[in-house]
Amino acid sequence: SKVLEIKNLHVAIDGKEILKGVDLTIRQGEVHALMGPNGSGKSTLSYALMGHPNYEITGGSATLDGVDLADLEADERAKAGLFLAFQYPTSIPGVSVANFLRHAVSNVRKPDRKEGEELIPMREFRKELRASMDELGVDPDFARRYLNEGFSGGEKKRAEVLQLAMLKPAFAILDETDSGLDIDAVRIVSEGVNRVAERQGTGVLVITHYQRILTYIKPQFVHILFGGRIVENGGPELVDLLEREGYDWVRAKYPEAA
Ligand code: ADP
Ligand code: MG
Ligand code: MG
């Protein structure tokens, strides 16, 4: 079983330090939630792990089974077993969900494959796709839709979860910043996350500043990021505490971090 290890990670944007020493260890099959008020650096962490060029790692490290992520290009991170939901294009005109997934799966399964080279066999792919759709309760017609074209919030999430189920990554980082998600979308992500963690042993980091999604996902580990550092680590009781009391007590307890 693999481990994603973030150690004393410092990240700067435009020379300004945003993350000031983040420590976080995630093992396969574990579900972690990273919470924190707006501006605490949650998205900065996900962009840095994704390898976004504007996010400079100025100290510490993030390793996947001992391999430093900073040494890997975005596609190499995916091949190493890291899934980052938003590294994928939001809309590709004329590309069906099935076609997109067949390319994504081929890239990860055949690490030496070059663009334009053979994809995984259609029969094998179709069988797997059908099984995943069955398991997630996705309508078979969905695979023929054009990716993200006219998708509702719930359908975009469905495509993402289907991708998770097909790619079977060792780790998935999901930045659920969109507080505009309707209840249907929240339910789809949550069920998908719970399933991939349980069935395929994916280690999941759900990043969110609002509690609602965590009433469905039920993380085993909860971390509060504040002022660029993880200031509290706990279990689901932290979610309840934030639900009841908000973040004021965090600000009061860690005034130096604000
Ligand atoms: P969160 O996701 O927790 O709301 P972010 O990671 O988006 O927090 O932002 C953390 C801090 O970094 C904030 O103070 C924000 O203003 C700053 N920041 C985020 N993105 C940029 C950027 N592109 N350029 C400069 N500062 C940024
Ligand atoms: Mg924000
Ligand atoms: Mg954010």
PDB file of C-alpha atoms and ligand atoms in Angstrom:
ATOM      1  CA  SER A   1       0.000   0.000   0.000  1.00  0.00           C
ATOM      2  CA  LYS A   2       1.300   3.426  -1.015  1.00  0.00           C
ATOM      3  CA  VAL A   3       1.688   6.585   0.985  1.00  0.00           C
ATOM      4  CA  LEU A   4       1.388  10.261   0.060  1.00  0.00           C
ATOM      5  CA  GLU A   5       3.603  12.231   2.353  1.00  0.00           C
ATOM      6  CA  ILE A   6       3.627  15.995   2.626  1.00  0.00           C
ATOM      7  CA  LYS A   7       6.413  17.214   4.867  1.00  0.00           C
ATOM      8  CA  ASN A   8       7.002  20.781   6.016  1.00  0.00           C
ATOM      9  CA  LEU A   9       5.747  22.010   2.639  1.00  0.00           C
ATOM     10  CA  HIS A  10       6.279  25.688   1.889  1.00  0.00           C
ATOM     11  CA  VAL A  11       4.681  27.203  -1.207  1.00  0.00           C
ATOM     12  CA  ALA A  12       4.930  30.735  -2.562  1.00  0.00           C
ATOM     13  CA  ILE A  13       2.953  32.633  -5.187  1.00  0.00           C
ATOM     14  CA  ASP A  14       4.758  35.585  -6.784  1.00  0.00           C
ATOM     15  CA  GLY A  15       7.387  35.363  -4.064  1.00  0.00           C
ATOM     16  CA  LYS A  16       4.784  35.575  -1.285  1.00  0.00           C
ATOM     17  CA  GLU A  17       4.782  32.601   1.052  1.00  0.00           C
ATOM     18  CA  ILE A  18       1.267  31.130   1.309  1.00  0.00           C
ATOM     19  CA  LEU A  19       1.916  27.663   2.749  1.00  0.00           C
ATOM     20  CA  LYS A  20       4.238  27.831   5.715  1.00  0.00           C
ATOM     21  CA  GLY A  21       5.073  24.254   6.561  1.00  0.00           C
ATOM     22  CA  VAL A  22       2.253  21.785   5.879  1.00  0.00           C
ATOM     23  CA  ASP A  23       2.555  18.231   7.223  1.00  0.00           C
ATOM     24  CA  LEU A  24       0.071  15.607   6.065  1.00  0.00           C
ATOM     25  CA  THR A  25       0.327  11.852   5.529  1.00  0.00           C
ATOM     26  CA  ILE A  26      -2.304   9.915   3.598  1.00  0.00           C
ATOM     27  CA  ARG A  27      -2.331   6.154   3.170  1.00  0.00           C
ATOM     28  CA  GLN A  28      -4.272   4.256   0.520  1.00  0.00           C
ATOM     29  CA  GLY A  29      -7.901   3.659   1.461  1.00  0.00           C
ATOM     30  CA  GLU A  30      -7.985   6.553   3.940  1.00  0.00           C
ATOM     31  CA  VAL A  31     -10.347   9.482   3.478  1.00  0.00           C
ATOM     32  CA  HIS A  32      -9.053  12.813   4.752  1.00  0.00           C
ATOM     33  CA  ALA A  33     -10.756  16.180   4.752  1.00  0.00           C
ATOM     34  CA  LEU A  34      -8.809  19.422   4.659  1.00  0.00           C
ATOM     35  CA  MET A  35     -10.931  22.280   5.920  1.00  0.00           C
ATOM     36  CA  GLY A  36     -10.213  25.894   6.649  1.00  0.00           C
ATOM     37  CA  PRO A  37     -11.582  29.393   6.242  1.00  0.00           C
ATOM     38  CA  ASN A  38     -11.329  31.228   2.915  1.00  0.00           C
ATOM     39  CA  GLY A  39      -7.805  32.308   2.099  1.00  0.00           C
ATOM     40  CA  SER A  40      -6.125  29.787   4.393  1.00  0.00           C
ATOM     41  CA  GLY A  41      -4.266  28.155   1.474  1.00  0.00           C
ATOM     42  CA  LYS A  42      -6.382  25.094   0.656  1.00  0.00           C
ATOM     43  CA  SER A  43      -6.416  25.618  -3.097  1.00  0.00           C
ATOM     44  CA  THR A  44      -2.749  26.598  -2.993  1.00  0.00           C
ATOM     45  CA  LEU A  45      -1.995  23.127  -1.639  1.00  0.00           C
ATOM     46  CA  SER A  46      -3.937  21.412  -4.418  1.00  0.00           C
ATOM     47  CA  TYR A  47      -2.363  23.569  -7.151  1.00  0.00           C
ATOM     48  CA  ALA A  48       1.096  22.928  -5.746  1.00  0.00           C
ATOM     49  CA  LEU A  49       0.480  19.157  -5.721  1.00  0.00           C
ATOM     50  CA  MET A  50      -0.801  19.437  -9.278  1.00  0.00           C
ATOM     51  CA  GLY A  51       2.422  21.140 -10.317  1.00  0.00           C
ATOM     52  CA  HIS A  52       0.890  24.433 -11.416  1.00  0.00           C
ATOM     53  CA  PRO A  53       3.793  26.618 -12.585  1.00  0.00           C
ATOM     54  CA  ASN A  54       2.729  29.687 -10.554  1.00  0.00           C
ATOM     55  CA  TYR A  55       2.989  27.786  -7.285  1.00  0.00           C
ATOM     56  CA  GLU A  56       6.599  27.540  -6.236  1.00  0.00           C
ATOM     57  CA  ILE A  57       7.663  24.958  -3.689  1.00  0.00           C
ATOM     58  CA  THR A  58      10.172  26.851  -1.570  1.00  0.00           C
ATOM     59  CA  GLY A  59      10.727  24.250   1.122  1.00  0.00           C
ATOM     60  CA  GLY A  60       9.801  20.776   2.313  1.00  0.00           C
ATOM     61  CA  SER A  61       8.459  18.055   0.034  1.00  0.00           C
ATOM     62  CA  ALA A  62       5.496  16.077  -1.227  1.00  0.00           C
ATOM     63  CA  THR A  63       6.317  12.476  -2.097  1.00  0.00           C
ATOM     64  CA  LEU A  64       4.265   9.588  -3.451  1.00  0.00           C
ATOM     65  CA  ASP A  65       5.812   6.347  -2.270  1.00  0.00           C
ATOM     66  CA  GLY A  66       9.139   8.086  -1.907  1.00  0.00           C
ATOM     67  CA  VAL A  67       9.064   9.791  -5.316  1.00  0.00           C
ATOM     68  CA  ASP A  68       9.227  13.581  -5.065  1.00  0.00           C
ATOM     69  CA  LEU A  69       6.254  15.034  -6.939  1.00  0.00           C
ATOM     70  CA  ALA A  70       8.267  18.159  -7.739  1.00  0.00           C
ATOM     71  CA  ASP A  71      10.383  16.010 -10.082  1.00  0.00           C
ATOM     72  CA  LEU A  72       7.348  14.874 -12.094  1.00  0.00           C
ATOM     73  CA  GLU A  73       5.422  16.591 -14.910  1.00  0.00           C
ATOM     74  CA  ALA A  74       1.616  16.703 -14.574  1.00  0.00           C
ATOM     75  CA  ASP A  75       1.094  13.609 -16.754  1.00  0.00           C
ATOM     76  CA  GLU A  76       3.819  11.763 -14.857  1.00  0.00           C
ATOM     77  CA  ARG A  77       2.012  12.492 -11.608  1.00  0.00           C
ATOM     78  CA  ALA A  78      -1.094  10.835 -13.055  1.00  0.00           C
ATOM     79  CA  LYS A  79       0.963   7.815 -14.128  1.00  0.00           C
ATOM     80  CA  ALA A  80       2.471   7.623 -10.656  1.00  0.00           C
ATOM     81  CA  GLY A  81      -1.079   7.223  -9.309  1.00  0.00           C
ATOM     82  CA  LEU A  82      -2.189  10.732  -8.381  1.00  0.00           C
ATOM     83  CA  PHE A  83      -5.593  11.959  -9.508  1.00  0.00           C
ATOM     84  CA  LEU A  84      -6.259  15.664  -9.510  1.00  0.00           C
ATOM     85  CA  ALA A  85      -9.782  16.397 -10.612  1.00  0.00           C
ATOM     86  CA  PHE A  86      -9.172  19.823 -12.063  1.00  0.00           C
ATOM     87  CA  GLN A  87      -6.128  18.955 -14.124  1.00  0.00           C
ATOM     88  CA  TYR A  88      -8.566  17.771 -16.758  1.00  0.00           C
ATOM     89  CA  PRO A  89     -10.039  20.129 -19.333  1.00  0.00           C
ATOM     90  CA  THR A  90     -13.414  21.545 -18.418  1.00  0.00           C
ATOM     91  CA  SER A  91     -14.843  21.057 -21.895  1.00  0.00           C
ATOM     92  CA  ILE A  92     -13.579  19.376 -25.069  1.00  0.00           C
ATOM     93  CA  PRO A  93     -15.896  19.981 -27.981  1.00  0.00           C
ATOM     94  CA  GLY A  94     -16.891  16.840 -29.858  1.00  0.00           C
ATOM     95  CA  VAL A  95     -15.264  14.348 -27.476  1.00  0.00           C
ATOM     96  CA  SER A  96     -17.581  11.856 -25.834  1.00  0.00           C
ATOM     97  CA  VAL A  97     -17.258  10.843 -22.199  1.00  0.00           C
ATOM     98  CA  ALA A  98     -16.304   7.303 -23.312  1.00  0.00           C
ATOM     99  CA  ASN A  99     -13.666   8.501 -25.744  1.00  0.00           C
ATOM    100  CA  PHE A 100     -12.140  10.846 -23.197  1.00  0.00           C
ATOM    101  CA  LEU A 101     -12.030   8.090 -20.595  1.00  0.00           C
ATOM    102  CA  ARG A 102     -10.446   5.616 -23.019  1.00  0.00           C
ATOM    103  CA  HIS A 103      -7.626   8.087 -23.662  1.00  0.00           C
ATOM    104  CA  ALA A 104      -7.199   8.920 -19.970  1.00  0.00           C
ATOM    105  CA  VAL A 105      -7.114   5.243 -18.982  1.00  0.00           C
ATOM    106  CA  SER A 106      -4.708   4.405 -21.818  1.00  0.00           C
ATOM    107  CA  ASN A 107      -2.314   7.170 -20.770  1.00  0.00           C
ATOM    108  CA  VAL A 108      -2.173   5.879 -17.230  1.00  0.00           C
ATOM    109  CA  ARG A 109      -2.082   2.130 -18.006  1.00  0.00           C
ATOM    110  CA  LYS A 110       0.459   2.372 -20.802  1.00  0.00           C
ATOM    111  CA  PRO A 111       2.979   4.783 -19.342  1.00  0.00           C
ATOM    112  CA  ASP A 112       5.241   4.716 -22.402  1.00  0.00           C
ATOM    113  CA  ARG A 113       2.417   5.324 -24.829  1.00  0.00           C
ATOM    114  CA  LYS A 114       2.923   8.309 -27.129  1.00  0.00           C
ATOM    115  CA  GLU A 115       0.102  10.531 -28.365  1.00  0.00           C
ATOM    116  CA  GLY A 116      -1.558   8.858 -31.354  1.00  0.00           C
ATOM    117  CA  GLU A 117      -0.396   5.366 -30.397  1.00  0.00           C
ATOM    118  CA  GLU A 118      -2.608   2.426 -29.656  1.00  0.00           C
ATOM    119  CA  LEU A 119      -5.251   2.798 -26.969  1.00  0.00           C
ATOM    120  CA  ILE A 120      -6.324   0.011 -24.647  1.00  0.00           C
ATOM    121  CA  PRO A 121      -8.478  -2.478 -26.636  1.00  0.00           C
ATOM    122  CA  MET A 122     -12.067  -1.358 -27.199  1.00  0.00           C
ATOM    123  CA  ARG A 123     -13.634  -4.601 -25.962  1.00  0.00           C
ATOM    124  CA  GLU A 124     -11.716  -4.543 -22.720  1.00  0.00           C
ATOM    125  CA  PHE A 125     -12.444  -0.849 -22.240  1.00  0.00           C
ATOM    126  CA  ARG A 126     -16.166  -1.177 -22.929  1.00  0.00           C
ATOM    127  CA  LYS A 127     -16.459  -4.025 -20.445  1.00  0.00           C
ATOM    128  CA  GLU A 128     -14.739  -2.023 -17.736  1.00  0.00           C
ATOM    129  CA  LEU A 129     -16.723   1.102 -18.498  1.00  0.00           C
ATOM    130  CA  ARG A 130     -19.987  -0.816 -18.302  1.00  0.00           C
ATOM    131  CA  ALA A 131     -18.996  -2.362 -14.981  1.00  0.00           C
ATOM    132  CA  SER A 132     -18.031   1.015 -13.511  1.00  0.00           C
ATOM    133  CA  MET A 133     -21.226   2.654 -14.736  1.00  0.00           C
ATOM    134  CA  ASP A 134     -23.285  -0.188 -13.320  1.00  0.00           C
ATOM    135  CA  GLU A 135     -21.577   0.075 -10.000  1.00  0.00           C
ATOM    136  CA  LEU A 136     -22.015   3.841  -9.785  1.00  0.00           C
ATOM    137  CA  GLY A 137     -25.569   3.712 -11.071  1.00  0.00           C
ATOM    138  CA  VAL A 138     -24.797   5.841 -14.134  1.00  0.00           C
ATOM    139  CA  ASP A 139     -27.159   5.708 -17.123  1.00  0.00           C
ATOM    140  CA  PRO A 140     -25.390   3.909 -20.041  1.00  0.00           C
ATOM    141  CA  ASP A 141     -26.328   6.786 -22.403  1.00  0.00           C
ATOM    142  CA  PHE A 142     -24.115   9.068 -20.354  1.00  0.00           C
ATOM    143  CA  ALA A 143     -20.962   7.631 -21.984  1.00  0.00           C
ATOM    144  CA  ARG A 144     -22.127   8.881 -25.388  1.00  0.00           C
ATOM    145  CA  ARG A 145     -22.648  12.461 -24.254  1.00  0.00           C
ATOM    146  CA  TYR A 146     -20.057  15.042 -25.243  1.00  0.00           C
ATOM    147  CA  LEU A 147     -17.803  15.785 -22.331  1.00  0.00           C
ATOM    148  CA  ASN A 148     -19.070  18.671 -20.232  1.00  0.00           C
ATOM    149  CA  GLU A 149     -21.176  20.018 -23.085  1.00  0.00           C
ATOM    150  CA  GLY A 150     -24.325  21.276 -21.419  1.00  0.00           C
ATOM    151  CA  PHE A 151     -23.535  19.233 -18.309  1.00  0.00           C
ATOM    152  CA  SER A 152     -25.267  20.181 -15.098  1.00  0.00           C
ATOM    153  CA  GLY A 153     -23.167  20.455 -11.934  1.00  0.00           C
ATOM    154  CA  GLY A 154     -24.277  16.932 -11.041  1.00  0.00           C
ATOM    155  CA  GLU A 155     -23.335  15.530 -14.464  1.00  0.00           C
ATOM    156  CA  LYS A 156     -19.858  17.078 -14.309  1.00  0.00           C
ATOM    157  CA  LYS A 157     -19.360  15.419 -10.960  1.00  0.00           C
ATOM    158  CA  ARG A 158     -20.663  12.147 -12.384  1.00  0.00           C
ATOM    159  CA  ALA A 159     -18.041  12.303 -15.147  1.00  0.00           C
ATOM    160  CA  GLU A 160     -15.354  13.003 -12.552  1.00  0.00           C
ATOM    161  CA  VAL A 161     -16.405  10.121 -10.337  1.00  0.00           C
ATOM    162  CA  LEU A 162     -16.570   7.787 -13.333  1.00  0.00           C
ATOM    163  CA  GLN A 163     -13.036   8.862 -14.170  1.00  0.00           C
ATOM    164  CA  LEU A 164     -11.956   8.064 -10.620  1.00  0.00           C
ATOM    165  CA  ALA A 165     -13.519   4.617 -10.871  1.00  0.00           C
ATOM    166  CA  MET A 166     -11.875   3.917 -14.242  1.00  0.00           C
ATOM    167  CA  LEU A 167      -8.414   5.290 -13.475  1.00  0.00           C
ATOM    168  CA  LYS A 168      -8.229   3.639 -10.043  1.00  0.00           C
ATOM    169  CA  PRO A 169      -5.583   6.066  -8.792  1.00  0.00           C
ATOM    170  CA  ALA A 170      -3.669   5.381  -5.601  1.00  0.00           C
ATOM    171  CA  PHE A 171      -4.553   8.893  -4.424  1.00  0.00           C
ATOM    172  CA  ALA A 172      -7.155  11.483  -5.354  1.00  0.00           C
ATOM    173  CA  ILE A 173      -7.186  15.129  -4.386  1.00  0.00           C
ATOM    174  CA  LEU A 174     -10.538  16.791  -4.829  1.00  0.00           C
ATOM    175  CA  ASP A 175     -10.806  20.518  -4.284  1.00  0.00           C
ATOM    176  CA  GLU A 176     -14.520  20.997  -3.749  1.00  0.00           C
ATOM    177  CA  THR A 177     -14.396  24.792  -3.676  1.00  0.00           C
ATOM    178  CA  ASP A 178     -17.656  25.115  -5.525  1.00  0.00           C
ATOM    179  CA  SER A 179     -20.141  25.895  -2.808  1.00  0.00           C
ATOM    180  CA  GLY A 180     -22.690  26.239  -5.628  1.00  0.00           C
ATOM    181  CA  LEU A 181     -22.915  22.443  -5.972  1.00  0.00           C
ATOM    182  CA  ASP A 182     -26.507  21.329  -5.676  1.00  0.00           C
ATOM    183  CA  ILE A 183     -27.480  18.533  -3.338  1.00  0.00           C
ATOM    184  CA  ASP A 184     -27.540  16.034  -6.206  1.00  0.00           C
ATOM    185  CA  ALA A 185     -23.916  16.814  -7.090  1.00  0.00           C
ATOM    186  CA  VAL A 186     -22.858  16.625  -3.449  1.00  0.00           C
ATOM    187  CA  ARG A 187     -24.445  13.187  -3.173  1.00  0.00           C
ATOM    188  CA  ILE A 188     -22.801  11.934  -6.392  1.00  0.00           C
ATOM    189  CA  VAL A 189     -19.298  13.013  -5.331  1.00  0.00           C
ATOM    190  CA  SER A 190     -19.774  11.634  -1.853  1.00  0.00           C
ATOM    191  CA  GLU A 191     -21.010   8.215  -2.932  1.00  0.00           C
ATOM    192  CA  GLY A 192     -18.247   7.999  -5.526  1.00  0.00           C
ATOM    193  CA  VAL A 193     -15.549   8.966  -3.041  1.00  0.00           C
ATOM    194  CA  ASN A 194     -16.734   6.497  -0.425  1.00  0.00           C
ATOM    195  CA  ARG A 195     -16.858   3.750  -3.018  1.00  0.00           C
ATOM    196  CA  VAL A 196     -13.392   4.268  -4.528  1.00  0.00           C
ATOM    197  CA  ALA A 197     -11.840   4.500  -1.081  1.00  0.00           C
ATOM    198  CA  GLU A 198     -13.495   1.263   0.038  1.00  0.00           C
ATOM    199  CA  ARG A 199     -13.418  -0.805  -3.135  1.00  0.00           C
ATOM    200  CA  GLN A 200     -10.215   0.223  -4.868  1.00  0.00           C
ATOM    201  CA  GLY A 201      -8.231   1.519  -1.931  1.00  0.00           C
ATOM    202  CA  THR A 202      -7.832   5.034  -3.232  1.00  0.00           C
ATOM    203  CA  GLY A 203      -6.541   7.443  -0.588  1.00  0.00           C
ATOM    204  CA  VAL A 204      -8.647  10.594  -0.808  1.00  0.00           C
ATOM    205  CA  LEU A 205      -8.049  14.177   0.253  1.00  0.00           C
ATOM    206  CA  VAL A 206     -11.241  16.211   0.045  1.00  0.00           C
ATOM    207  CA  ILE A 207     -10.598  19.928   0.296  1.00  0.00           C
ATOM    208  CA  THR A 208     -13.551  22.041   1.289  1.00  0.00           C
ATOM    209  CA  HIS A 209     -14.431  25.005   3.429  1.00  0.00           C
ATOM    210  CA  TYR A 210     -18.000  24.026   3.943  1.00  0.00           C
ATOM    211  CA  GLN A 211     -19.272  21.149   6.021  1.00  0.00           C
ATOM    212  CA  ARG A 212     -22.209  19.899   4.006  1.00  0.00           C
ATOM    213  CA  ILE A 213     -20.293  17.496   1.770  1.00  0.00           C
ATOM    214  CA  LEU A 214     -18.630  15.937   4.816  1.00  0.00           C
ATOM    215  CA  THR A 215     -21.931  14.807   6.255  1.00  0.00           C
ATOM    216  CA  TYR A 216     -22.027  12.412   3.275  1.00  0.00           C
ATOM    217  CA  ILE A 217     -18.357  11.580   2.793  1.00  0.00           C
ATOM    218  CA  LYS A 218     -17.534  10.882   6.426  1.00  0.00           C
ATOM    219  CA  PRO A 219     -13.752  11.315   6.454  1.00  0.00           C
ATOM    220  CA  GLN A 220     -11.759   9.352   9.031  1.00  0.00           C
ATOM    221  CA  PHE A 221      -9.253  12.175   9.360  1.00  0.00           C
ATOM    222  CA  VAL A 222      -9.963  15.888   9.452  1.00  0.00           C
ATOM    223  CA  HIS A 223      -7.376  18.667   9.283  1.00  0.00           C
ATOM    224  CA  ILE A 224      -7.845  22.391   9.676  1.00  0.00           C
ATOM    225  CA  LEU A 225      -5.617  24.630   7.603  1.00  0.00           C
ATOM    226  CA  PHE A 226      -5.270  28.163   8.884  1.00  0.00           C
ATOM    227  CA  GLY A 227      -2.767  30.804   7.822  1.00  0.00           C
ATOM    228  CA  GLY A 228      -0.868  28.320   5.669  1.00  0.00           C
ATOM    229  CA  ARG A 229      -0.403  25.685   8.377  1.00  0.00           C
ATOM    230  CA  ILE A 230      -2.392  22.725   9.589  1.00  0.00           C
ATOM    231  CA  VAL A 231      -3.307  23.819  13.093  1.00  0.00           C
ATOM    232  CA  GLU A 232      -5.709  21.045  14.127  1.00  0.00           C
ATOM    233  CA  ASN A 233      -5.884  17.323  13.355  1.00  0.00           C
ATOM    234  CA  GLY A 234      -8.757  15.127  14.419  1.00  0.00           C
ATOM    235  CA  GLY A 235     -11.670  12.984  13.321  1.00  0.00           C
ATOM    236  CA  PRO A 236     -15.261  13.615  12.210  1.00  0.00           C
ATOM    237  CA  GLU A 237     -15.943  15.442  15.496  1.00  0.00           C
ATOM    238  CA  LEU A 238     -14.004  18.401  14.074  1.00  0.00           C
ATOM    239  CA  VAL A 239     -16.555  18.667  11.276  1.00  0.00           C
ATOM    240  CA  ASP A 240     -19.375  18.826  13.833  1.00  0.00           C
ATOM    241  CA  LEU A 241     -17.507  21.406  15.856  1.00  0.00           C
ATOM    242  CA  LEU A 242     -17.024  23.638  12.789  1.00  0.00           C
ATOM    243  CA  GLU A 243     -20.652  23.137  11.858  1.00  0.00           C
ATOM    244  CA  ARG A 244     -21.756  24.364  15.290  1.00  0.00           C
ATOM    245  CA  GLU A 245     -19.198  27.063  15.953  1.00  0.00           C
ATOM    246  CA  GLY A 246     -17.632  28.087  12.657  1.00  0.00           C
ATOM    247  CA  TYR A 247     -13.978  29.139  12.512  1.00  0.00           C
ATOM    248  CA  ASP A 248     -13.958  31.872  15.188  1.00  0.00           C
ATOM    249  CA  TRP A 249     -12.438  29.579  17.804  1.00  0.00           C
ATOM    250  CA  VAL A 250      -9.641  28.664  15.368  1.00  0.00           C
ATOM    251  CA  ARG A 251      -8.841  32.358  14.845  1.00  0.00           C
ATOM    252  CA  ALA A 252      -8.903  32.938  18.604  1.00  0.00           C
ATOM    253  CA  LYS A 253      -6.728  29.925  19.344  1.00  0.00           C
ATOM    254  CA  TYR A 254      -4.088  30.669  16.696  1.00  0.00           C
ATOM    255  CA  PRO A 255      -3.923  34.486  16.487  1.00  0.00           C
ATOM    256  CA  GLU A 256      -0.310  34.357  15.294  1.00  0.00           C
ATOM    257  CA  ALA A 257      -1.316  32.340  12.214  1.00  0.00           C
ATOM    258  CA  ALA A 258      -3.893  34.838  10.927  1.00  0.00           C
TER     259      ALA A 258
HETATM  260  P1  ADP B   1      -8.384  28.874   0.070  1.00  0.00           P
HETATM  261  O1  ADP B   1      -8.480  27.893  -1.047  1.00  0.00           O
HETATM  262  O2  ADP B   1      -8.171  28.257   1.400  1.00  0.00           O
HETATM  263  O3  ADP B   1      -9.535  29.830   0.091  1.00  0.00           O
HETATM  264  P2  ADP B   1      -6.184  29.983  -1.454  1.00  0.00           P
HETATM  265  O4  ADP B   1      -5.170  28.926  -1.540  1.00  0.00           O
HETATM  266  O5  ADP B   1      -7.061  30.204  -2.633  1.00  0.00           O
HETATM  267  O6  ADP B   1      -7.058  29.772  -0.151  1.00  0.00           O
HETATM  268  O7  ADP B   1      -5.466  31.364  -1.112  1.00  0.00           O
HETATM  269  C1  ADP B   1      -4.530  31.482  -0.053  1.00  0.00           C
HETATM  270  C2  ADP B   1      -3.895  32.853  -0.070  1.00  0.00           C
HETATM  271  O8  ADP B   1      -3.141  33.010  -1.266  1.00  0.00           O
HETATM  272  C3  ADP B   1      -4.893  34.004  -0.031  1.00  0.00           C
HETATM  273  O9  ADP B   1      -4.364  35.003   0.811  1.00  0.00           O
HETATM  274  C4  ADP B   1      -4.943  34.479  -1.460  1.00  0.00           C
HETATM  275  O10 ADP B   1      -5.213  35.862  -1.513  1.00  0.00           O
HETATM  276  C5  ADP B   1      -3.552  34.168  -1.954  1.00  0.00           C
HETATM  277  N1  ADP B   1      -3.556  33.853  -3.384  1.00  0.00           N
HETATM  278  C6  ADP B   1      -4.236  32.836  -3.956  1.00  0.00           C
HETATM  279  N2  ADP B   1      -4.024  32.807  -5.286  1.00  0.00           N
HETATM  280  C7  ADP B   1      -3.196  33.841  -5.553  1.00  0.00           C
HETATM  281  C8  ADP B   1      -2.589  34.347  -6.736  1.00  0.00           C
HETATM  282  N3  ADP B   1      -2.807  33.772  -7.929  1.00  0.00           N
HETATM  283  N4  ADP B   1      -1.772  35.432  -6.629  1.00  0.00           N
HETATM  284  C9  ADP B   1      -1.542  35.990  -5.428  1.00  0.00           C
HETATM  285  N5  ADP B   1      -2.076  35.566  -4.271  1.00  0.00           N
HETATM  286  C10 ADP B   1      -2.895  34.514  -4.328  1.00  0.00           C
HETATM  287 MG    MG B   2     -10.901  30.519  -1.587  1.00  0.00          MG
HETATM  288 MG    MG B   3      -9.884  27.387  -2.396  1.00  0.00          MG
END
